[in-house]
Tab-separated table of N, CA, C and O in Angstrom:
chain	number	residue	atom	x	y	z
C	1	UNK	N	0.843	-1.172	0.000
C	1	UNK	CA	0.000	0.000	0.000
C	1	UNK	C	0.892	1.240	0.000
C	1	UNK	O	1.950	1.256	0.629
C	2	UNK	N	0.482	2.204	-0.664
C	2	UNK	CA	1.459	3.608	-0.720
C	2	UNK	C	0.539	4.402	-0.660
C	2	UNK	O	-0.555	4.272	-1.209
C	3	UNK	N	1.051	5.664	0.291
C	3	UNK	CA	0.326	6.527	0.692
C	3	UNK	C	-0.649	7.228	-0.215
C	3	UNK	O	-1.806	7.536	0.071
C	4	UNK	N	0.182	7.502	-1.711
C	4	UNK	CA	-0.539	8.373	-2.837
C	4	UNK	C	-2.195	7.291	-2.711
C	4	UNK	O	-3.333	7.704	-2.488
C	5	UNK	N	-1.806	6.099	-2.911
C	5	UNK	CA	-3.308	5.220	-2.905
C	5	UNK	C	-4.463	6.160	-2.013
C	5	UNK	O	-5.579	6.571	-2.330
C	6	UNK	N	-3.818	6.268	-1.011
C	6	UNK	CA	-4.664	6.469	-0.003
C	6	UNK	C	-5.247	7.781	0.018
C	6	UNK	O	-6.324	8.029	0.559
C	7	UNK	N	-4.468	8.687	-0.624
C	7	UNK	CA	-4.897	10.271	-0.749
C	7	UNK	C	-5.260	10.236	-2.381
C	7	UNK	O	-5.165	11.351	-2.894
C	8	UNK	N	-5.656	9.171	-3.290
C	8	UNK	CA	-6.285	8.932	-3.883
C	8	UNK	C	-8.069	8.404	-3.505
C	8	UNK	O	-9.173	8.930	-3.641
C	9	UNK	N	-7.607	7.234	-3.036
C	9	UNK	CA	-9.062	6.766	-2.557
C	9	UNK	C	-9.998	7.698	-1.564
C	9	UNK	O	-11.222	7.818	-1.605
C	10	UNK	N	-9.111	8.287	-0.708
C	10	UNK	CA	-9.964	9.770	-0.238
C	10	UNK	C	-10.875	10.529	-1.200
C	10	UNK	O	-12.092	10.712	-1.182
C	11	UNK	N	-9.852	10.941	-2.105
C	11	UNK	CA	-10.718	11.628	-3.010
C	11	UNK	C	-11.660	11.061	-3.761
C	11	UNK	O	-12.848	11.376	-3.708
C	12	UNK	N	-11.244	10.309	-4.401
C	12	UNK	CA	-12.255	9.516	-4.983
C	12	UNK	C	-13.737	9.103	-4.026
C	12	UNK	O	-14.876	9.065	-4.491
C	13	UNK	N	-13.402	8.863	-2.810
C	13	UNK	CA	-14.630	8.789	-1.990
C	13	UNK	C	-15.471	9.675	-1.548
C	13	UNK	O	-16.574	9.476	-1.040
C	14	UNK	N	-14.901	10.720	-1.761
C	14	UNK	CA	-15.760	12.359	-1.158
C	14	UNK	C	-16.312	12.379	-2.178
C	14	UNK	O	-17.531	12.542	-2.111
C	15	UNK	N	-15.480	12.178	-4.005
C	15	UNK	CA	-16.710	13.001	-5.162
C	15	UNK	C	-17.188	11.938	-5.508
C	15	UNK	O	-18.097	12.136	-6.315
C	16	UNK	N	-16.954	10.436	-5.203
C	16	UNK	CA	-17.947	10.119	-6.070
C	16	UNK	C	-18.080	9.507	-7.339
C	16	UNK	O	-18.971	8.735	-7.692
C	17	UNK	N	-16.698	10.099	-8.277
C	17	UNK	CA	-16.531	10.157	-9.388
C	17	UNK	C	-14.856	10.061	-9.706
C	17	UNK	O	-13.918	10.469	-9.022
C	18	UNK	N	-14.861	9.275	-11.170
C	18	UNK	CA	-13.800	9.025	-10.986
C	18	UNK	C	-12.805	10.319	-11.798
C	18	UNK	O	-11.622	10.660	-11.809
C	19	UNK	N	-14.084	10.751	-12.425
C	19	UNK	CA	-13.313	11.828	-13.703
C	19	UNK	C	-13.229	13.008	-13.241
C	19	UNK	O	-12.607	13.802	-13.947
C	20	UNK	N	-13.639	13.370	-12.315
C	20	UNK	CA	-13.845	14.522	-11.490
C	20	UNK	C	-12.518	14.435	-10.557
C	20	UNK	O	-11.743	15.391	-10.560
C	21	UNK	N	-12.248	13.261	-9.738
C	21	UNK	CA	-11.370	13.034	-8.794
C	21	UNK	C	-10.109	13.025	-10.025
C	21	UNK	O	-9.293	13.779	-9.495
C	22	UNK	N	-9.680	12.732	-10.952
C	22	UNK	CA	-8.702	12.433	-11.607
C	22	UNK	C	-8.335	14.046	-12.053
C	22	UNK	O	-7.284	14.647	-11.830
C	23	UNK	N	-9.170	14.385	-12.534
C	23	UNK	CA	-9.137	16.172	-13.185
C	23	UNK	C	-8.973	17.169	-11.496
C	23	UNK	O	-9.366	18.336	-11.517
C	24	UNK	N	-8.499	16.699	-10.405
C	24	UNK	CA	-8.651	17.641	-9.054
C	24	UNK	C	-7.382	16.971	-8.950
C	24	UNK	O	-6.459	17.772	-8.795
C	25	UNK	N	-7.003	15.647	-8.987
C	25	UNK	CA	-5.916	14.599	-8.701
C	25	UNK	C	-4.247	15.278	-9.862
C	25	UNK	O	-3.031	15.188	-9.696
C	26	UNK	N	-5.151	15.921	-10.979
C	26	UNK	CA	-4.314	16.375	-12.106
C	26	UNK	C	-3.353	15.032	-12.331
C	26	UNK	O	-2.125	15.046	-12.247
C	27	UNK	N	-4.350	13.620	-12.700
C	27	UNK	CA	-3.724	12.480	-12.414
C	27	UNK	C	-4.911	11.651	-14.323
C	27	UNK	O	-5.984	12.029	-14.792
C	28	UNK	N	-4.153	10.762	-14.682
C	28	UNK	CA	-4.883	10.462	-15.622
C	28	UNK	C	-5.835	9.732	-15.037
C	28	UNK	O	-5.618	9.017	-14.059
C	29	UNK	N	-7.218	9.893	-15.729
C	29	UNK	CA	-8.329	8.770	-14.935
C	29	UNK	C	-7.816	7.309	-15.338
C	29	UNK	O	-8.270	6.468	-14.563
C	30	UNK	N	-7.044	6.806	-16.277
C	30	UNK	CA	-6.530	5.445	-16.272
C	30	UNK	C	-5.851	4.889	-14.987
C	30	UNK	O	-5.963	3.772	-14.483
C	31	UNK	N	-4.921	6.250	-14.484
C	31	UNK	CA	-3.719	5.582	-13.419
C	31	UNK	C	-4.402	6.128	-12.275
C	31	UNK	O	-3.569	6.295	-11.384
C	32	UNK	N	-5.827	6.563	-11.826
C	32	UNK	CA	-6.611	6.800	-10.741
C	32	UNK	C	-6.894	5.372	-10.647
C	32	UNK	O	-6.431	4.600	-9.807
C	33	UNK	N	-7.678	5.108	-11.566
C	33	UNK	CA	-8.640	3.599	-11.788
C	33	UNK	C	-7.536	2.441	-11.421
C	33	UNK	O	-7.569	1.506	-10.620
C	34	UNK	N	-6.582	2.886	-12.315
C	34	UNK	CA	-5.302	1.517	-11.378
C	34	UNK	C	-4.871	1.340	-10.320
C	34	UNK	O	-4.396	0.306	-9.852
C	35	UNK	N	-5.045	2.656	-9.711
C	35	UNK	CA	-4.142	2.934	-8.051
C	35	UNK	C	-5.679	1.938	-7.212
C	35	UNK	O	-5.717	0.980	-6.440
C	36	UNK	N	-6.618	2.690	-7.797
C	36	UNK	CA	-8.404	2.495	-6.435
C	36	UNK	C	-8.286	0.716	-7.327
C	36	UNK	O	-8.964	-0.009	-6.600
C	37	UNK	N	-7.873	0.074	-8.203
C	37	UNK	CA	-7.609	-1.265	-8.355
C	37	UNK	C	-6.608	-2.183	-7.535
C	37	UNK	O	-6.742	-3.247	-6.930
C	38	UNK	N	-5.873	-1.584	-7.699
C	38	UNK	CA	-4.380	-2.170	-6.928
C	38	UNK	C	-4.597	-2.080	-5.217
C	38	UNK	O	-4.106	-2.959	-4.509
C	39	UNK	N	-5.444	-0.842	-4.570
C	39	UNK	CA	-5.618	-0.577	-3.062
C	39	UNK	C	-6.685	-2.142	-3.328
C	39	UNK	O	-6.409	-3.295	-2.997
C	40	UNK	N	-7.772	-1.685	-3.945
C	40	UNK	CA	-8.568	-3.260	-3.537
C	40	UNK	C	-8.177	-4.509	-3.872
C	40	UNK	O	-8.666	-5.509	-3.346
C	41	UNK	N	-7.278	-4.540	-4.761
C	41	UNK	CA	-6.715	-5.889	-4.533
C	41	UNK	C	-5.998	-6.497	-2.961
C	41	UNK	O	-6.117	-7.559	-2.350
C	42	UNK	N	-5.228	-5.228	-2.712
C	42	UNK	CA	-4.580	-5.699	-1.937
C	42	UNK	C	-5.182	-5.895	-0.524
C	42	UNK	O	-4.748	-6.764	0.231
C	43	UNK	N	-6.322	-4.958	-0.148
C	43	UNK	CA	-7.095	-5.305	0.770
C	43	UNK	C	-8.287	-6.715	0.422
C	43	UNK	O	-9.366	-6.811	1.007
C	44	UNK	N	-7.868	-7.558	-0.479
C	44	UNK	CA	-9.369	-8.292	-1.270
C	44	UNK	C	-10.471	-8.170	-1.384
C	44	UNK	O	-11.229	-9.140	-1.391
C	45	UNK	N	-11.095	-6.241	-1.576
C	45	UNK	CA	-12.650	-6.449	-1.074
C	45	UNK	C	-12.543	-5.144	-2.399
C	45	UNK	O	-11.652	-4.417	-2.838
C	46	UNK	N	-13.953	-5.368	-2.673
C	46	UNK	CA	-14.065	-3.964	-3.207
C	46	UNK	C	-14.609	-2.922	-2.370
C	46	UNK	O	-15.464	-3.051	-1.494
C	47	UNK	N	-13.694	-1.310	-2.942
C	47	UNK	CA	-14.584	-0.395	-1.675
C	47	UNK	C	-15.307	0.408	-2.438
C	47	UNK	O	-15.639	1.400	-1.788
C	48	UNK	N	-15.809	0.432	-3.826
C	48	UNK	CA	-17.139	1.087	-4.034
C	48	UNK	C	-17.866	0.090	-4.865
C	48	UNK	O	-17.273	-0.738	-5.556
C	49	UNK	N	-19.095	0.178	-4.791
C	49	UNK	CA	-20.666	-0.373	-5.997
C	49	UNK	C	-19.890	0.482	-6.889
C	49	UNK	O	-19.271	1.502	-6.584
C	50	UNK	N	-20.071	-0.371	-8.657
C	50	UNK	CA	-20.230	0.195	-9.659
C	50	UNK	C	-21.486	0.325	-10.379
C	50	UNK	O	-22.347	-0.416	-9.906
C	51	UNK	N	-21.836	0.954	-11.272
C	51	UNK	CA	-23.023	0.803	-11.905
C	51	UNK	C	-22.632	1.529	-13.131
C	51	UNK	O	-22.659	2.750	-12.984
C	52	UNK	N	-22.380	1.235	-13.957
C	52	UNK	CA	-22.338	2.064	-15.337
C	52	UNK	C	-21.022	2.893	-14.805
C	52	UNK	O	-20.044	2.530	-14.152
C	53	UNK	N	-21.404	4.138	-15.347
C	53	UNK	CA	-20.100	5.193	-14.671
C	53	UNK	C	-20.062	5.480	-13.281
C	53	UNK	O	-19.170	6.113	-12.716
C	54	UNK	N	-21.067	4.985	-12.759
C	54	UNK	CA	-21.723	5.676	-11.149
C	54	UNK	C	-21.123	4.763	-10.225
C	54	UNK	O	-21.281	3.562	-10.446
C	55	UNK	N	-20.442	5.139	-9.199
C	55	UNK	CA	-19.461	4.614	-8.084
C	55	UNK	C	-19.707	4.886	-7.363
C	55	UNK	O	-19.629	6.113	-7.428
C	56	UNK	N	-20.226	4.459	-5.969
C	56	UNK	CA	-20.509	4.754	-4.434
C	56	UNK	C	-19.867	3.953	-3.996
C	56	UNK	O	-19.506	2.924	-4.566
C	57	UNK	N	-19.475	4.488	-2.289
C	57	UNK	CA	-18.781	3.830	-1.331
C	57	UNK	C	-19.825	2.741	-0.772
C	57	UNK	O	-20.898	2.955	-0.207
C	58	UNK	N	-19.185	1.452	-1.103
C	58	UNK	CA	-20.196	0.533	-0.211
C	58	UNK	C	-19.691	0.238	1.358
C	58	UNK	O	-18.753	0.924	1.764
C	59	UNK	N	-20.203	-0.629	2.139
C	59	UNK	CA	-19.502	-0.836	3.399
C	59	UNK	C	-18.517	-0.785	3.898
C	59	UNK	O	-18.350	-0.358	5.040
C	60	UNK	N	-17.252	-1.397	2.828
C	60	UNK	CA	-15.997	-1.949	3.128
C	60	UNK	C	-15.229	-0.522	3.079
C	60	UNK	O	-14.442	-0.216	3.974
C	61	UNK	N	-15.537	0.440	1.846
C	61	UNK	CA	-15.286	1.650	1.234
C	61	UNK	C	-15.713	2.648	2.734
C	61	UNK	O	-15.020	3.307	3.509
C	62	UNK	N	-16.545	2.484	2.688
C	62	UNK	CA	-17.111	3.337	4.430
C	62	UNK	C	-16.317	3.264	5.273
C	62	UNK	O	-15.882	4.261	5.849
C	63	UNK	N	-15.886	1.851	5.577
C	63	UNK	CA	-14.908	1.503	6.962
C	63	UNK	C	-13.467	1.882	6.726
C	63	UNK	O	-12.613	2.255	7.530
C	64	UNK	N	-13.415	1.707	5.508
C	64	UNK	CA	-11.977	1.288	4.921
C	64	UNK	C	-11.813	3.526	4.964
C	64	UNK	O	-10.718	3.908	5.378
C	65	UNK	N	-12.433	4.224	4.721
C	65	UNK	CA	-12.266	5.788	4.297
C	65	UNK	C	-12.520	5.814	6.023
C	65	UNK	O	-12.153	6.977	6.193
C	66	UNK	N	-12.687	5.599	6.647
C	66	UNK	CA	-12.889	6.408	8.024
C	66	UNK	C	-11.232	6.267	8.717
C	66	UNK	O	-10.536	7.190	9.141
C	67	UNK	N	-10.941	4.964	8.667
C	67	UNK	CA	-9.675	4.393	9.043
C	67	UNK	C	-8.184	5.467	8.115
C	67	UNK	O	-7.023	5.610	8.500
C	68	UNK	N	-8.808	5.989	6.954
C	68	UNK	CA	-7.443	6.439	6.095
C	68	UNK	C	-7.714	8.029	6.464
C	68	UNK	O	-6.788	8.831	6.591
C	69	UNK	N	-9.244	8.409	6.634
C	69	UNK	CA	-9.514	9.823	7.522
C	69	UNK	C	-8.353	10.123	8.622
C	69	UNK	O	-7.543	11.046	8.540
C	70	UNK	N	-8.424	9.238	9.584
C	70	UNK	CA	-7.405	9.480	10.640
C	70	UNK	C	-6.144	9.027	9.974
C	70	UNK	O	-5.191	9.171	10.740
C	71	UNK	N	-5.881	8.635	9.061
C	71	UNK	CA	-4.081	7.986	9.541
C	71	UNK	C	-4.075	9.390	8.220
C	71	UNK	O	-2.934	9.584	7.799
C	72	UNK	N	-4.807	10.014	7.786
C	72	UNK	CA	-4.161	11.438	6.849
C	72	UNK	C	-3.858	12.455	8.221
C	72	UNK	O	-2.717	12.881	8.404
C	73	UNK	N	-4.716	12.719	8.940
C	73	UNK	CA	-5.324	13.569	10.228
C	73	UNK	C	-3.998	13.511	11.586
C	73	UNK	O	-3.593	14.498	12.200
C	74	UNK	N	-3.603	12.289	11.753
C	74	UNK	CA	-2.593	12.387	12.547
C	74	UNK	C	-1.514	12.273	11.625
C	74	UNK	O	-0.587	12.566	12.379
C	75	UNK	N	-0.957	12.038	10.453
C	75	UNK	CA	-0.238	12.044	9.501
C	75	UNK	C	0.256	14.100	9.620
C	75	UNK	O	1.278	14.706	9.940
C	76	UNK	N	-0.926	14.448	9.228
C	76	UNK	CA	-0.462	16.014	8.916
C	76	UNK	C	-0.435	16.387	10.387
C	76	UNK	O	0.594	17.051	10.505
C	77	UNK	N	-1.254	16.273	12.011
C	77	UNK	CA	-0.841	17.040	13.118
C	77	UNK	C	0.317	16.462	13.611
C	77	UNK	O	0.495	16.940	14.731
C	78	UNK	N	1.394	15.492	13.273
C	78	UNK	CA	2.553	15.217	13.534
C	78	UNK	C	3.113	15.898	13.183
C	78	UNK	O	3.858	16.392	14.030
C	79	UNK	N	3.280	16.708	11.157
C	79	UNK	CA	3.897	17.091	10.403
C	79	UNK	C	3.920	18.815	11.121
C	79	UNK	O	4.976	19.441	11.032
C	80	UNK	N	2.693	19.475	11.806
C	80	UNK	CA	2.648	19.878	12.175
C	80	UNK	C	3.490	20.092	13.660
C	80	UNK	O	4.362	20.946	13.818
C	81	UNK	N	3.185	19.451	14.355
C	81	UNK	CA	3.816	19.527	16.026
C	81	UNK	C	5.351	19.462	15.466
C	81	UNK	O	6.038	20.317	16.025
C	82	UNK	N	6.145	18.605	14.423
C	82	UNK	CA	7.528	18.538	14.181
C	82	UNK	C	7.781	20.420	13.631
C	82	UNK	O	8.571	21.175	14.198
C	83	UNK	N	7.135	20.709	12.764
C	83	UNK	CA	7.568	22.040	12.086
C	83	UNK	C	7.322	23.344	13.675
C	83	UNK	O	8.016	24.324	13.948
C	84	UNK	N	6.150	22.823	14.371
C	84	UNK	CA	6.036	23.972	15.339
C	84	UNK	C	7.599	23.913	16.411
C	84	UNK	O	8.174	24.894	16.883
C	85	UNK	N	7.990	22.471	16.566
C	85	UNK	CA	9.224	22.254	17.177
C	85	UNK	C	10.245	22.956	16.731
C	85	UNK	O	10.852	23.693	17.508
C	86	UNK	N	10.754	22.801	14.869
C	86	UNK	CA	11.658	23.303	14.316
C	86	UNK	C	11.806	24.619	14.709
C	86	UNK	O	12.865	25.115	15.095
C	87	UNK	N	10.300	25.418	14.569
C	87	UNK	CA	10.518	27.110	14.844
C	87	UNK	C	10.678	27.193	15.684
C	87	UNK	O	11.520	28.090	15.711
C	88	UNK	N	10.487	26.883	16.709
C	88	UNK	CA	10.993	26.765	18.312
C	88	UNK	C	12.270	26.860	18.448
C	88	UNK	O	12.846	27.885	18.813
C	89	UNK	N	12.702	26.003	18.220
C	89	UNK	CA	14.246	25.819	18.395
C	89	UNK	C	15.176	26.714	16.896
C	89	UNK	O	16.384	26.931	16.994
C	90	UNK	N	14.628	27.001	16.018
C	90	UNK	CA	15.224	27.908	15.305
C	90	UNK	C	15.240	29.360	16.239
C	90	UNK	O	16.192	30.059	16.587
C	91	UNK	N	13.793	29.497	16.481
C	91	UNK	CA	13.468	31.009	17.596
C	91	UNK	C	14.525	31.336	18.782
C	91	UNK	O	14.928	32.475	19.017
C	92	UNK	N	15.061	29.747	19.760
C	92	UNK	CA	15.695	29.766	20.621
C	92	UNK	C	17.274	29.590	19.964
C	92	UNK	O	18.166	29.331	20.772
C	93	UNK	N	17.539	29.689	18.898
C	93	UNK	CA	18.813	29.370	17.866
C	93	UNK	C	19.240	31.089	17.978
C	93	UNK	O	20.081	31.601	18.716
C	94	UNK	N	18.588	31.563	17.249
C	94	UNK	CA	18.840	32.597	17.022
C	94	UNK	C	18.443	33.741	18.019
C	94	UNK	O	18.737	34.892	17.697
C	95	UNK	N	17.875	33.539	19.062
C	95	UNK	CA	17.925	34.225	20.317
C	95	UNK	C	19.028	34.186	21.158
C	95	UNK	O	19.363	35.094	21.918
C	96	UNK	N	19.701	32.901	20.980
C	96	UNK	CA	20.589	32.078	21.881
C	96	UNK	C	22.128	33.260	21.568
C	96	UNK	O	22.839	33.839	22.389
C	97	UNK	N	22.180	33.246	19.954
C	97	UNK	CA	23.037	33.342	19.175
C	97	UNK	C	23.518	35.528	19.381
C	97	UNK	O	24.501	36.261	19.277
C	98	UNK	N	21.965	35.633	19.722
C	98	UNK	CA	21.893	37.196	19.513
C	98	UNK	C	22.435	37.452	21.326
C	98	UNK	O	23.429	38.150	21.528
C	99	UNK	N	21.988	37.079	22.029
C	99	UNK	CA	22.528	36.881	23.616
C	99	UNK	C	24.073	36.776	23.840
C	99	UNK	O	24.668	37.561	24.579
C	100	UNK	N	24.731	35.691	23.113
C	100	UNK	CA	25.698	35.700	22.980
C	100	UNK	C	26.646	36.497	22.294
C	100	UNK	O	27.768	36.769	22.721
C	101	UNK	N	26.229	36.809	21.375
C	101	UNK	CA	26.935	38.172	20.563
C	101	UNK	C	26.781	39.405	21.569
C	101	UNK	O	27.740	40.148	21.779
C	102	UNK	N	25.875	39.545	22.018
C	102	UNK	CA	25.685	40.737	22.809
C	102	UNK	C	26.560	40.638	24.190
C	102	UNK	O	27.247	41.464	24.790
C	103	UNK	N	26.285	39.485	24.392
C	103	UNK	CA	27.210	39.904	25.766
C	103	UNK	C	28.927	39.521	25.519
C	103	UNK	O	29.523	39.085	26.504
C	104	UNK	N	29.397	39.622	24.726
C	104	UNK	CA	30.939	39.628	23.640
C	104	UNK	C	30.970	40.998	23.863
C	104	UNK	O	31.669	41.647	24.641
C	105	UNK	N	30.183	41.323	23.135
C	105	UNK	CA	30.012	42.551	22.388
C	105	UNK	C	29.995	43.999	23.321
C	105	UNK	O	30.368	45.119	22.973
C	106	UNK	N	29.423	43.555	24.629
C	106	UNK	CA	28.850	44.509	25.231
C	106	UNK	C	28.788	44.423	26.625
C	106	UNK	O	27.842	44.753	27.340
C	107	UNK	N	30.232	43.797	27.070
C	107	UNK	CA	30.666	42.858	28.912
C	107	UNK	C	29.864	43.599	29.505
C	107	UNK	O	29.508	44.606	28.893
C	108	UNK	N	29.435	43.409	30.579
C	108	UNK	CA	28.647	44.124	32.069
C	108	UNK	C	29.881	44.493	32.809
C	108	UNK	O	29.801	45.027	33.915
């Protein structure tokens, strides 16, 4: 499983559609249709009803999108809490750095 799958099948599950999700995806609808193929193979289930062009999330698609909801959700507030860390310690970098120059610079 690779992540793109998964921030594929998201989308694809909110619209609905595959030509719509592919044209937002800026992804060909062939290699959409292969990725949402290859995720259900590898889980063995299908996760939407087809009908003609018309695709809904059936059960498995329901359970299976709630589960990839959170692992996007704590995926990005990790990506988050790491970058709020970085500025932190960049903030205390260059505070650290200006303290020290100053008191070189400027003995008591």
């Amino acid at each position: 499983m690779e992540w793109q799958q998964l921030e594929y099948f998201q989308t694809v599950a909110r619209m609905e559609h595959m030509t719509r999700a592919s044209e937002y995806l800026s992804v060909s609808q062939s290699a959409l249709s292969r990725s949402i193929a290859r995720l259900e193979s590898e889980l063995g289930v299908p996760l939407f009803d087809r009908q003609g062009r018309s695709i809904t999330l059936n059960r498995y698609g329901q359970l299976f999108l709630k589960r990839v909801q959170r692992i996007l959700k704590e995926y990005e507030e990790g990506r988050l809490e790491i970058q709020d860390l970085l500025d932190e310690e960049a903030g205390r970098s260059r505070s650290g750095f200006f303290i020290r120059w100053a008191l070189i610079s400027f003995p008591i």
